[in-house]
Amino acid sequence: MMRRGSAILLFALAWVHAVSAHESRPAYLELRETEPATFDVLWKVPARGGAMRLGIDVLFPPDAEILGEPRSFFAGDAHVRRWRVRHLHSFEGHPISIEGLPATRTDALVRIIRLNGVTQTTRATPDAPAFVIEASPKGWQTAATYFPLGVEHILLGVDHLLFVLGLLLLVEGRLMLLKTITSFTVAHSITLALSTFAIVRIPEPPLNAAIALSILFLGPEIIRKQRGQSSLTIRRPWMVAFLFGLLHGIGFSSGLAVTGLPRTEIPSALLFFNLGVEAGQLAFVGVALLAVQAIRTLELDRPKWTTRIPAYLIGSLGAFWTIQRIALLAAGL
């Protein structure tokens, strides 16, 4: 247990440092062709507090013609703008870029619906902020867009991963580990789907506070286990993983909910996004277990008090995030 705790402590510190400033909510651009060479544009950008939006925008080719005045408004956690644009060649082969994206750490999901019903799905990233409308888009583009988005969403979600690390400290044995991870997966898959379809909706501030509280909850439970005590959480960690996994699943949906995807797009986007989340989660667990095995192989002697550091780290971060997020909730941010 001591070597496992030390490995997980080092792993957690490295991961928190690496991903401490990530904006996980993507922007969303929809171009819908309503008549030859003319498109209705929908542009949604993550926003905070109903007044502050991310400083990115759509940059069309110089020969594109803007038709009428754009209409802008805030809706929930997004700034929405609608307008019409015309281009002689329907933008085919002419790059469209997201201005300001390289200076951020977010992405922009892009969906183009042509007059003939052909749909193209792609993603603009800080490293590749431009895209081209294709005459014959590939059928696998939805998978190529949403699967990596799901992987990134889980691997850059420090609070979600710290909860998983806490579960690893509570679990003994491969069978119990399998049951616990499977339980967490099933739970967050259920609420991810329900939240994406807007069947279940929890405002982001109280949701984030509840997720932080779930991390805080694990700290004392890990200490009880180290002292040889018992509790329902220690005996059946899969139950706790399922209950809190329901909350975390709604948190995962923030990667899709802000986009307001058309209902025809949601099933395939949800499937590949969720597969990406699962792949990223399994990769994280695998690397954590490899770190544990590496520490065991080194057979280093450490003072007994070091076994409690991971529990205090998880509990302290959970407490800090809980207080911070409740304060933001009370301030109405």
Short mmCIF file of C-alpha atoms in Angstrom, two decimals:
data_model
loop_
_atom_site.label_atom_id
_atom_site.label_comp_id
_atom_site.label_asym_id
_atom_site.label_seq_id
_atom_site.Cartn_x
_atom_site.Cartn_y
_atom_site.Cartn_z
CA MET A 1 0.00 0.00 0.00
CA MET A 2 2.89 2.38 0.79
CA ARG A 3 4.53 1.95 -2.60
CA ARG A 4 1.20 2.25 -4.41
CA GLY A 5 0.44 5.47 -2.54
CA SER A 6 3.85 6.96 -3.33
CA ALA A 7 3.53 6.17 -7.03
CA ILE A 8 0.04 7.61 -7.23
CA LEU A 9 1.16 10.74 -5.36
CA LEU A 10 3.96 11.39 -7.87
CA PHE A 11 1.65 10.60 -10.77
CA ALA A 12 -1.07 12.95 -9.48
CA LEU A 13 1.35 15.84 -8.94
CA ALA A 14 2.75 15.49 -12.46
CA TRP A 15 -0.71 15.35 -14.03
CA VAL A 16 -2.13 18.30 -12.07
CA HIS A 17 0.85 20.43 -13.10
CA ALA A 18 0.52 19.43 -16.75
CA VAL A 19 -3.18 20.24 -17.22
CA SER A 20 -3.96 22.93 -14.65
CA ALA A 21 -5.30 25.55 -17.10
CA HIS A 22 -7.51 23.88 -19.63
CA GLU A 23 -10.75 25.19 -21.15
CA SER A 24 -12.58 21.96 -21.91
CA ARG A 25 -15.66 23.46 -23.58
CA PRO A 26 -15.34 23.70 -27.36
CA ALA A 27 -16.75 26.40 -29.61
CA TYR A 28 -19.23 25.33 -32.29
CA LEU A 29 -19.55 26.54 -35.88
CA GLU A 30 -22.39 25.46 -38.15
CA LEU A 31 -22.61 26.41 -41.82
CA ARG A 32 -25.94 25.47 -43.37
CA GLU A 33 -26.34 26.07 -47.11
CA THR A 34 -29.84 27.47 -47.71
CA GLU A 35 -29.45 28.31 -51.40
CA PRO A 36 -26.59 27.85 -53.87
CA ALA A 37 -23.38 29.45 -52.47
CA THR A 38 -25.28 31.01 -49.52
CA PHE A 39 -24.94 29.79 -45.94
CA ASP A 40 -26.63 30.49 -42.62
CA VAL A 41 -23.90 30.74 -39.97
CA LEU A 42 -24.29 29.72 -36.33
CA TRP A 43 -21.31 30.51 -34.12
CA LYS A 44 -21.30 29.54 -30.40
CA VAL A 45 -18.39 30.48 -28.15
CA PRO A 46 -17.90 29.49 -24.47
CA ALA A 47 -18.77 32.37 -22.13
CA ARG A 48 -18.72 33.11 -18.41
CA GLY A 49 -21.18 35.08 -16.36
CA GLY A 50 -23.36 36.14 -19.26
CA ALA A 51 -20.90 38.86 -20.27
CA MET A 52 -17.43 37.47 -20.95
CA ARG A 53 -16.79 35.33 -24.03
CA LEU A 54 -13.71 33.58 -25.34
CA GLY A 55 -11.84 35.87 -27.74
CA ILE A 56 -12.09 33.79 -30.92
CA ASP A 57 -13.97 34.40 -34.16
CA VAL A 58 -14.63 32.98 -37.63
CA LEU A 59 -12.43 34.31 -40.43
CA PHE A 60 -13.87 33.71 -43.90
CA PRO A 61 -11.93 34.19 -47.18
CA PRO A 62 -11.61 37.86 -48.29
CA ASP A 63 -14.01 37.34 -51.20
CA ALA A 64 -16.85 36.15 -48.97
CA GLU A 65 -19.84 38.51 -48.73
CA ILE A 66 -21.64 39.09 -45.42
CA LEU A 67 -25.40 39.43 -45.92
CA GLY A 68 -27.22 41.59 -43.38
CA GLU A 69 -26.30 42.42 -39.79
CA PRO A 70 -25.21 39.58 -37.46
CA ARG A 71 -27.47 38.91 -34.46
CA SER A 72 -25.70 38.22 -31.16
CA PHE A 73 -26.89 37.18 -27.70
CA PHE A 74 -25.81 35.20 -24.62
CA ALA A 75 -27.50 31.86 -23.98
CA GLY A 76 -26.48 29.97 -20.85
CA ASP A 77 -22.72 29.45 -20.89
CA ALA A 78 -22.29 30.48 -24.53
CA HIS A 79 -22.27 33.57 -26.70
CA VAL A 80 -24.30 32.96 -29.87
CA ARG A 81 -24.05 34.83 -33.16
CA ARG A 82 -26.06 34.24 -36.34
CA TRP A 83 -25.61 35.73 -39.80
CA ARG A 84 -25.58 34.87 -43.51
CA VAL A 85 -22.64 34.68 -45.87
CA ARG A 86 -22.23 34.13 -49.61
CA HIS A 87 -19.23 32.78 -51.53
CA LEU A 88 -18.98 32.27 -55.28
CA HIS A 89 -17.48 28.77 -54.93
CA SER A 90 -19.42 27.72 -51.80
CA PHE A 91 -16.06 27.85 -49.97
CA GLU A 92 -14.94 24.57 -51.58
CA GLY A 93 -11.15 24.49 -51.45
CA HIS A 94 -11.01 27.91 -49.74
CA PRO A 95 -9.72 27.76 -46.11
CA ILE A 96 -11.90 29.05 -43.29
CA SER A 97 -10.07 29.66 -40.02
CA ILE A 98 -10.87 30.37 -36.38
CA GLU A 99 -9.11 33.63 -35.56
CA GLY A 100 -7.48 33.71 -32.13
CA LEU A 101 -7.70 29.94 -31.58
CA PRO A 102 -3.90 29.38 -31.45
CA ALA A 103 -3.76 31.63 -28.37
CA THR A 104 -6.26 29.42 -26.50
CA ARG A 105 -6.36 25.84 -25.25
CA THR A 106 -9.78 24.98 -26.63
CA ASP A 107 -11.14 23.59 -29.92
CA ALA A 108 -13.92 24.47 -32.33
CA LEU A 109 -16.29 21.81 -33.61
CA VAL A 110 -17.41 22.46 -37.17
CA ARG A 111 -20.46 21.11 -39.02
CA ILE A 112 -21.26 21.95 -42.64
CA ILE A 113 -24.65 20.98 -44.14
CA ARG A 114 -24.79 21.35 -47.92
CA LEU A 115 -27.89 22.04 -49.98
CA ASN A 116 -27.87 18.44 -51.30
CA GLY A 117 -27.94 17.05 -47.75
CA VAL A 118 -24.25 16.09 -47.59
CA THR A 119 -22.82 16.79 -44.13
CA GLN A 120 -19.20 17.35 -43.14
CA THR A 121 -17.95 17.26 -39.55
CA THR A 122 -14.49 18.41 -38.55
CA ARG A 123 -12.58 20.13 -35.76
CA ALA A 124 -10.33 23.18 -35.64
CA THR A 125 -7.61 23.12 -32.97
CA PRO A 126 -4.98 25.61 -31.73
CA ASP A 127 -2.39 23.73 -33.81
CA ALA A 128 -4.64 23.56 -36.91
CA PRO A 129 -7.15 26.46 -36.71
CA ALA A 130 -8.15 26.32 -40.42
CA PHE A 131 -10.32 23.84 -42.32
CA VAL A 132 -11.59 23.38 -45.88
CA ILE A 133 -15.10 22.48 -47.03
CA GLU A 134 -14.89 19.28 -49.07
CA ALA A 135 -17.06 18.37 -52.04
CA SER A 136 -17.16 14.71 -50.91
CA PRO A 137 -16.47 14.48 -47.15
CA LYS A 138 -15.31 11.15 -45.70
CA GLY A 139 -17.80 9.00 -43.80
CA TRP A 140 -15.46 8.51 -40.81
CA GLN A 141 -15.14 12.23 -40.04
CA THR A 142 -17.58 12.13 -37.12
CA ALA A 143 -15.51 9.44 -35.40
CA ALA A 144 -12.26 11.29 -36.15
CA THR A 145 -13.72 14.48 -34.66
CA TYR A 146 -15.45 13.31 -31.48
CA PHE A 147 -13.28 10.36 -30.37
CA PRO A 148 -10.14 12.48 -29.78
CA LEU A 149 -12.33 15.15 -28.18
CA GLY A 150 -13.50 12.57 -25.64
CA VAL A 151 -9.93 11.41 -24.97
CA GLU A 152 -8.74 14.97 -24.39
CA HIS A 153 -11.76 15.82 -22.24
CA ILE A 154 -11.03 13.08 -19.69
CA LEU A 155 -7.24 13.37 -19.75
CA LEU A 156 -7.42 17.12 -19.15
CA GLY A 157 -10.11 16.85 -16.47
CA VAL A 158 -7.98 16.96 -13.32
CA ASP A 159 -10.90 16.60 -10.91
CA HIS A 160 -12.30 13.54 -12.70
CA LEU A 161 -8.89 11.84 -12.79
CA LEU A 162 -8.13 12.62 -9.15
CA PHE A 163 -11.37 10.87 -8.23
CA VAL A 164 -10.26 7.82 -10.22
CA LEU A 165 -6.88 7.90 -8.43
CA GLY A 166 -8.67 7.94 -5.11
CA LEU A 167 -10.63 4.86 -6.12
CA LEU A 168 -7.37 3.09 -7.00
CA LEU A 169 -6.13 3.68 -3.44
CA LEU A 170 -9.29 2.12 -2.01
CA VAL A 171 -9.41 -0.96 -4.22
CA GLU A 172 -7.60 -4.22 -3.46
CA GLY A 173 -7.44 -6.99 -6.05
CA ARG A 174 -7.92 -7.11 -9.79
CA LEU A 175 -11.53 -8.29 -9.65
CA MET A 176 -12.59 -5.44 -7.35
CA LEU A 177 -10.65 -2.98 -9.53
CA LEU A 178 -12.51 -4.25 -12.59
CA LYS A 179 -15.88 -3.97 -10.82
CA THR A 180 -15.12 -0.45 -9.57
CA ILE A 181 -13.89 0.95 -12.90
CA THR A 182 -16.77 -0.74 -14.75
CA SER A 183 -19.28 0.71 -12.28
CA PHE A 184 -17.85 4.21 -12.72
CA THR A 185 -17.93 3.78 -16.51
CA VAL A 186 -21.55 2.59 -16.61
CA ALA A 187 -22.70 5.40 -14.31
CA HIS A 188 -21.07 8.27 -16.14
CA SER A 189 -22.11 6.81 -19.52
CA ILE A 190 -25.76 6.91 -18.37
CA THR A 191 -25.73 10.52 -17.21
CA LEU A 192 -23.52 11.64 -20.11
CA ALA A 193 -26.26 10.46 -22.48
CA LEU A 194 -29.11 11.87 -20.38
CA SER A 195 -27.41 15.24 -20.05
CA THR A 196 -26.44 15.45 -23.73
CA PHE A 197 -30.09 14.83 -24.71
CA ALA A 198 -31.13 17.48 -22.12
CA ILE A 199 -33.18 14.92 -20.15
CA VAL A 200 -31.12 15.69 -17.02
CA ARG A 201 -29.70 19.16 -16.51
CA ILE A 202 -27.72 20.53 -13.55
CA PRO A 203 -26.23 24.06 -13.70
CA GLU A 204 -22.45 24.00 -13.97
CA PRO A 205 -21.52 25.85 -10.72
CA PRO A 206 -23.35 23.50 -8.26
CA LEU A 207 -22.32 20.49 -10.36
CA ASN A 208 -18.64 21.42 -10.12
CA ALA A 209 -18.98 21.92 -6.37
CA ALA A 210 -20.56 18.47 -6.01
CA ILE A 211 -17.76 16.87 -8.07
CA ALA A 212 -15.17 18.53 -5.81
CA LEU A 213 -17.07 17.21 -2.77
CA SER A 214 -16.85 13.67 -4.20
CA ILE A 215 -13.04 14.01 -4.24
CA LEU A 216 -13.00 15.39 -0.69
CA PHE A 217 -15.11 12.41 0.41
CA LEU A 218 -12.40 9.93 -0.68
CA GLY A 219 -9.59 11.38 1.47
CA PRO A 220 -10.93 10.28 4.90
CA GLU A 221 -12.01 6.92 3.46
CA ILE A 222 -8.45 6.19 2.31
CA ILE A 223 -7.14 7.06 5.82
CA ARG A 224 -9.71 4.70 7.39
CA LYS A 225 -8.52 1.90 5.12
CA GLN A 226 -4.87 2.54 6.06
CA ARG A 227 -5.79 2.36 9.76
CA GLY A 228 -7.44 -1.02 9.27
CA GLN A 229 -10.95 0.34 9.75
CA SER A 230 -13.92 -0.48 7.59
CA SER A 231 -16.86 1.32 5.98
CA LEU A 232 -19.36 0.78 3.20
CA THR A 233 -17.03 2.64 0.83
CA ILE A 234 -14.08 0.40 1.70
CA ARG A 235 -16.12 -2.80 1.47
CA ARG A 236 -17.95 -1.85 -1.72
CA PRO A 237 -16.01 0.84 -3.58
CA TRP A 238 -17.93 0.00 -6.75
CA MET A 239 -21.12 1.37 -5.15
CA VAL A 240 -19.47 4.71 -4.40
CA ALA A 241 -17.94 4.73 -7.89
CA PHE A 242 -21.40 4.29 -9.39
CA LEU A 243 -23.12 6.97 -7.28
CA PHE A 244 -20.48 9.61 -7.83
CA GLY A 245 -20.00 8.47 -11.43
CA LEU A 246 -23.53 9.74 -12.11
CA LEU A 247 -22.34 13.24 -11.17
CA HIS A 248 -19.11 13.00 -13.13
CA GLY A 249 -21.00 11.91 -16.25
CA ILE A 250 -22.96 15.16 -16.27
CA GLY A 251 -19.63 16.95 -15.96
CA PHE A 252 -18.29 15.06 -18.98
CA SER A 253 -21.24 16.28 -21.03
CA SER A 254 -19.96 19.86 -20.86
CA GLY A 255 -17.73 18.94 -23.78
CA LEU A 256 -20.83 18.51 -25.95
CA ALA A 257 -23.65 20.42 -24.28
CA VAL A 258 -22.35 23.90 -25.07
CA THR A 259 -22.42 23.14 -28.79
CA GLY A 260 -26.16 22.56 -28.96
CA LEU A 261 -25.74 19.89 -31.63
CA PRO A 262 -28.72 19.05 -33.84
CA ARG A 263 -30.53 15.97 -32.59
CA THR A 264 -29.62 14.06 -35.76
CA GLU A 265 -25.94 14.56 -34.94
CA ILE A 266 -26.11 13.71 -31.24
CA PRO A 267 -26.22 9.86 -31.33
CA SER A 268 -23.04 9.40 -33.38
CA ALA A 269 -21.25 12.28 -31.64
CA LEU A 270 -22.21 10.90 -28.22
CA LEU A 271 -21.08 7.38 -29.12
CA PHE A 272 -17.61 8.38 -30.29
CA PHE A 273 -17.16 11.01 -27.58
CA ASN A 274 -18.00 8.43 -24.91
CA LEU A 275 -15.66 5.87 -26.48
CA GLY A 276 -12.94 8.50 -26.36
CA VAL A 277 -13.66 9.18 -22.67
CA GLU A 278 -13.42 5.45 -21.91
CA ALA A 279 -10.20 5.05 -23.90
CA GLY A 280 -8.62 8.00 -22.09
CA GLN A 281 -9.75 6.73 -18.69
CA LEU A 282 -8.35 3.24 -19.32
CA ALA A 283 -5.08 4.71 -20.56
CA PHE A 284 -4.83 6.80 -17.39
CA VAL A 285 -5.53 3.82 -15.12
CA GLY A 286 -3.00 1.73 -17.05
CA VAL A 287 -0.26 4.34 -16.69
CA ALA A 288 -1.05 4.77 -12.97
CA LEU A 289 -0.77 1.01 -12.39
CA LEU A 290 2.51 0.94 -14.32
CA ALA A 291 3.81 3.69 -12.03
CA VAL A 292 2.79 1.57 -9.03
CA GLN A 293 4.63 -1.44 -10.47
CA ALA A 294 7.73 0.66 -11.13
CA ILE A 295 7.86 1.86 -7.51
CA ARG A 296 7.43 -1.71 -6.27
CA THR A 297 10.27 -2.89 -8.48
CA LEU A 298 12.62 -0.26 -7.02
CA GLU A 299 11.88 -1.57 -3.48
CA LEU A 300 12.72 1.74 -1.83
CA ASP A 301 12.24 2.07 1.93
CA ARG A 302 10.21 5.08 3.06
CA PRO A 303 9.00 6.35 6.44
CA LYS A 304 5.60 4.98 7.39
CA TRP A 305 4.03 8.44 7.55
CA THR A 306 4.47 8.84 3.78
CA THR A 307 1.68 6.32 3.22
CA ARG A 308 -0.86 8.97 4.26
CA ILE A 309 0.39 11.71 1.92
CA PRO A 310 -1.74 10.63 -1.09
CA ALA A 311 -4.91 10.61 1.04
CA TYR A 312 -4.14 14.07 2.43
CA LEU A 313 -3.30 15.33 -1.07
CA ILE A 314 -6.63 14.10 -2.47
CA GLY A 315 -8.59 15.33 0.55
CA SER A 316 -6.87 18.73 0.57
CA LEU A 317 -7.38 19.35 -3.14
CA GLY A 318 -10.98 18.21 -2.81
CA ALA A 319 -11.51 20.58 0.13
CA PHE A 320 -9.85 23.49 -1.70
CA TRP A 321 -11.94 22.97 -4.85
CA THR A 322 -15.12 22.54 -2.79
CA ILE A 323 -14.58 25.82 -0.92
CA GLN A 324 -13.51 27.61 -4.09
CA ARG A 325 -16.48 26.42 -6.14
CA ILE A 326 -19.02 27.06 -3.37
CA ALA A 327 -17.61 30.60 -3.08
CA LEU A 328 -18.05 31.09 -6.83
CA LEU A 329 -21.57 29.67 -6.56
CA ALA A 330 -22.41 32.08 -3.75
CA ALA A 331 -21.00 34.96 -5.79
CA GLY A 332 -23.21 33.99 -8.70
CA LEU A 333 -20.32 33.34 -11.12
#
